[in-house]
Amino acid sequence: MNDNSSITVLRLAGELDIGRREEIHGVFQLAPDARRVLVDLSEVTYADSTTLSELLRLRADAQAQDARIAIVIGSKRFARVIEYAGLGSAFAIFDDRGAALTYLAPGLQS
Amino acid sequence: MNDNSSITVLRLAGELDIGRREEIHGVFQLAPDARRVLVDLSEVTYADSTTLSELLRLRADAQAQDARIAIVIGSKRFARVIEYAGLGSAFAIFDDRGAALTYLAPGLQS
Amino acid sequence: MTVGSELRLNRDAEATGVTPMRHALSAFLDAIAVDQDTRDDILIAVGEAVANAVEHAYCGSSPGMVQLYARVDDARTLAVEVVDRGEYISRERRDGRGFGMRIVRSVARAVAIETDGGTRIHMLFDIASAADTP
Amino acid sequence: MTVGSELRLNRDAEATGVTPMRHALSAFLDAIAVDQDTRDDILIAVGEAVANAVEHAYCGSSPGMVQLYARVDDARTLAVEVVDRGEYISRERRDGRGFGMRIVRSVARAVAIETDGGTRIHMLFDIASAADTP
Ligand SMILES: Nc1ncnc2c1ncn2[C@@H]1O[C@H](COP(=O)(O)OP(=O)(O)O)[C@@H](O)[C@H]1O
Ligand SMILES: Nc1ncnc2c1ncn2[C@@H]1O[C@H](COP(=O)(O)OP(=O)(O)O)[C@@H](O)[C@H]1O
């Protein structure tokens, strides 16, 4: 399905807490051939450790199949939560999509 | 300025309470030659007695210059407030603009 | 389950405080699962009482405080008090005014007013909290 | 002026209650004029504690209640308690989990946990309520 240059986009929006755990888990799934993954959380206005745990699980899944992940985060408050959890350097985080795409596929246009 | 067929539109939106009294008072003003007045409150989501008092004052101003007023109200909660205040029959109230315009200028298109 | 839930807000009695106090009461009522129409009616009644404290209580004197206290008394009753420490102004109904207390009385199941050392309006509202229905 | 303001919410400990409880706390903090960044930090910490009561407290037993109690202690301190009557689960940190209490400790000035007959998390937060600055 995914050729070498294609990018998988996983997207969530709004307020993410334990009430949406199953939805978050369902969205953070990788096709076996995914190699470049853009996690677009630019419209997420609130996220707690539910999302952090799911992101760590997604990161492990990605490592297992040699996929690269870039996360786009729009809200300051969400970015702070990642720091508070001590996960500031666990993910490749970008505040706009363009920079995330460049990281995923340098030299490609999308 | 206003010929016989023109309609003056006074419009407010959002939540109207005592914190916006001066703004409400400022918007509910009539030019001396206004004869047909559409008070468009279709986007008002909350209004209390501050607005009711100002509407009564506007109604008196209109009567003094023989102008006709139609009020468009969008929210159920605002419509209920008018009932609670015992003002259900004090105003010509419509829930859409088309009906209000017909009341103001039967036979005219706007 | 929501019995005992309460909200107490102490603030300067100023016009800019009325909206955020009402929003806090609104979110409180949502959190205890009061249905929307009931919530909206309570908001308008309590909003009128708070607006009166802002407009009338400290007329001529230096501005003081207004307190909003809401409490789920039993599964079907919300008790609300709006309190200021100003001076109650007793007067005849003015033309085109006087709708605030009329709205309060239309919405609340019971209303009582104390005007000793300020104004204290007690209101009881029927609530059928969705969270309490089995 | 806002000292003594408080919010107490009693609810069934269920996942759908977490959002409205947080929204109620958010509007409460707005009504006492806590600045936005401080408010957002408090919301995430308290949100984690409430989520823990929902997720862990009644694990295996029949679901019970969660109580959120927030109080302006003095002009610079918000005290919050999140209480359930379930059973505290003491365990080693699991891989990829255990961020909730870490976030709570990062944000709160002080944290204390009682695990007697349920879990009671006390948190103190610095607030510089805009309404209290002269
Ligand atoms: N908190 C208060 N402090 C002083 N006077 C009050 C207070 N609340 C109500 N009143 C008196 O009651 C009157 C009627 O109030 P209300 O029905 O809300 O109408 P309005 O505010 O339009 O006059 C007020 O004009 C005022 O004289
Ligand atoms: N209210 C509670 N009731 C029972 N156990 C709790 C409660 N709060 C926290 N715990 C225990 O503390 C552990 C750590 O919580 P936390 O740091 O939020 O991470 P997580 O919820 O991801 O495990 C939980 O896994 C649980 O064992």
Coordinates of C-alpha atoms in Angstrom, one line a residue, chain C residues 3-112:
Chain C
V3 CA -25.7 15.5 46.6
G4 CA -23.4 17.7 48.6
S5 CA -21.8 19.2 45.4
E6 CA -21.4 22.9 45.9
L7 CA -20.0 26.0 44.4
R8 CA -19.0 29.1 46.4
L9 CA -17.7 32.2 44.6
N10 CA -16.6 35.4 46.3
R11 CA -15.8 38.3 44.1
D12 CA -15.8 42.1 43.9
A13 CA -19.3 43.2 42.9
E14 CA -18.4 44.6 39.4
A15 CA -20.1 44.3 36.1
T16 CA -17.3 42.4 34.5
G17 CA -17.7 39.6 37.1
V18 CA -21.2 38.7 36.1
T19 CA -20.3 36.7 33.0
P20 CA -17.5 34.5 34.5
M21 CA -19.6 33.8 37.6
R22 CA -22.5 32.7 35.5
H23 CA -20.2 30.5 33.4
A24 CA -18.8 28.9 36.5
L25 CA -22.3 28.1 37.7
S26 CA -23.1 26.7 34.2
A27 CA -20.1 24.4 34.1
F28 CA -20.9 23.3 37.7
L29 CA -24.5 22.4 36.7
D30 CA -23.2 20.5 33.7
A31 CA -20.7 18.6 35.9
I32 CA -23.6 17.4 38.1
A33 CA -25.6 16.5 35.0
V34 CA -28.5 19.0 35.3
D35 CA -30.4 19.0 32.0
Q36 CA -29.9 22.0 29.7
D37 CA -33.3 23.7 29.9
T38 CA -33.2 23.6 33.7
R39 CA -29.6 24.8 33.7
D40 CA -30.4 27.7 31.5
D41 CA -33.4 28.8 33.6
I42 CA -31.3 28.6 36.8
L43 CA -28.5 30.7 35.1
I44 CA -30.9 33.5 34.2
A45 CA -32.5 33.7 37.6
V46 CA -29.2 33.6 39.5
G47 CA -27.7 36.0 36.9
E48 CA -30.4 38.5 37.7
A49 CA -29.7 38.3 41.4
V50 CA -25.9 38.7 40.9
A51 CA -26.6 41.7 38.5
N52 CA -28.7 43.3 41.2
A53 CA -25.8 43.1 43.7
V54 CA -23.5 44.7 41.1
E55 CA -26.0 47.4 40.2
H56 CA -27.8 48.3 43.3
A57 CA -26.0 47.1 46.5
Y58 CA -23.1 49.5 46.6
C59 CA -24.9 52.4 45.1
G60 CA -23.2 55.5 46.4
S61 CA -20.9 53.6 48.8
S62 CA -17.5 52.1 48.0
P63 CA -17.9 48.8 46.0
G64 CA -17.9 45.6 48.0
M65 CA -18.3 41.9 47.4
V66 CA -20.8 39.6 46.0
Q67 CA -21.1 35.9 47.0
L68 CA -22.7 33.2 45.0
Y69 CA -23.3 29.9 46.9
A70 CA -25.0 26.9 45.1
R71 CA -25.5 23.5 46.7
V72 CA -27.1 20.3 45.7
D73 CA -29.4 19.8 48.8
D74 CA -31.0 16.6 47.7
A75 CA -31.1 14.8 44.4
R76 CA -33.9 17.1 43.3
T77 CA -33.1 20.5 44.8
L78 CA -30.4 23.1 44.1
A79 CA -30.3 25.8 46.8
V80 CA -28.6 29.0 45.8
E81 CA -27.8 32.1 47.8
V82 CA -26.6 35.4 46.4
V83 CA -25.3 37.7 49.1
D84 CA -23.9 41.2 49.2
R85 CA -23.0 43.5 52.1
G86 CA -24.4 46.6 50.6
E87 CA -27.7 48.3 51.2
Y88 CA -31.1 47.1 50.0
I89 CA -33.0 49.8 48.1
S90 CA -36.7 49.5 48.8
R91 CA -38.7 51.3 46.1
E92 CA -41.8 51.3 44.0
R93 CA -41.5 49.5 40.7
R94 CA -40.1 51.8 38.1
D95 CA -41.5 51.9 34.6
G96 CA -39.6 49.6 32.2
R97 CA -37.6 48.1 35.1
G98 CA -38.2 45.6 37.8
F99 CA -38.1 42.5 35.7
G100 CA -35.1 40.9 37.5
M101 CA -37.0 39.8 40.6
R102 CA -40.0 38.8 38.5
I103 CA -37.8 36.4 36.5
V104 CA -36.3 35.0 39.7
R105 CA -39.8 34.3 41.1
S106 CA -40.9 32.7 37.8
V107 CA -38.0 30.3 37.7
A108 CA -37.4 29.4 41.3
R109 CA -39.6 27.0 43.3
A110 CA -39.1 29.3 46.4
V111 CA -37.5 32.7 47.0
A112 CA -36.7 34.4 50.2

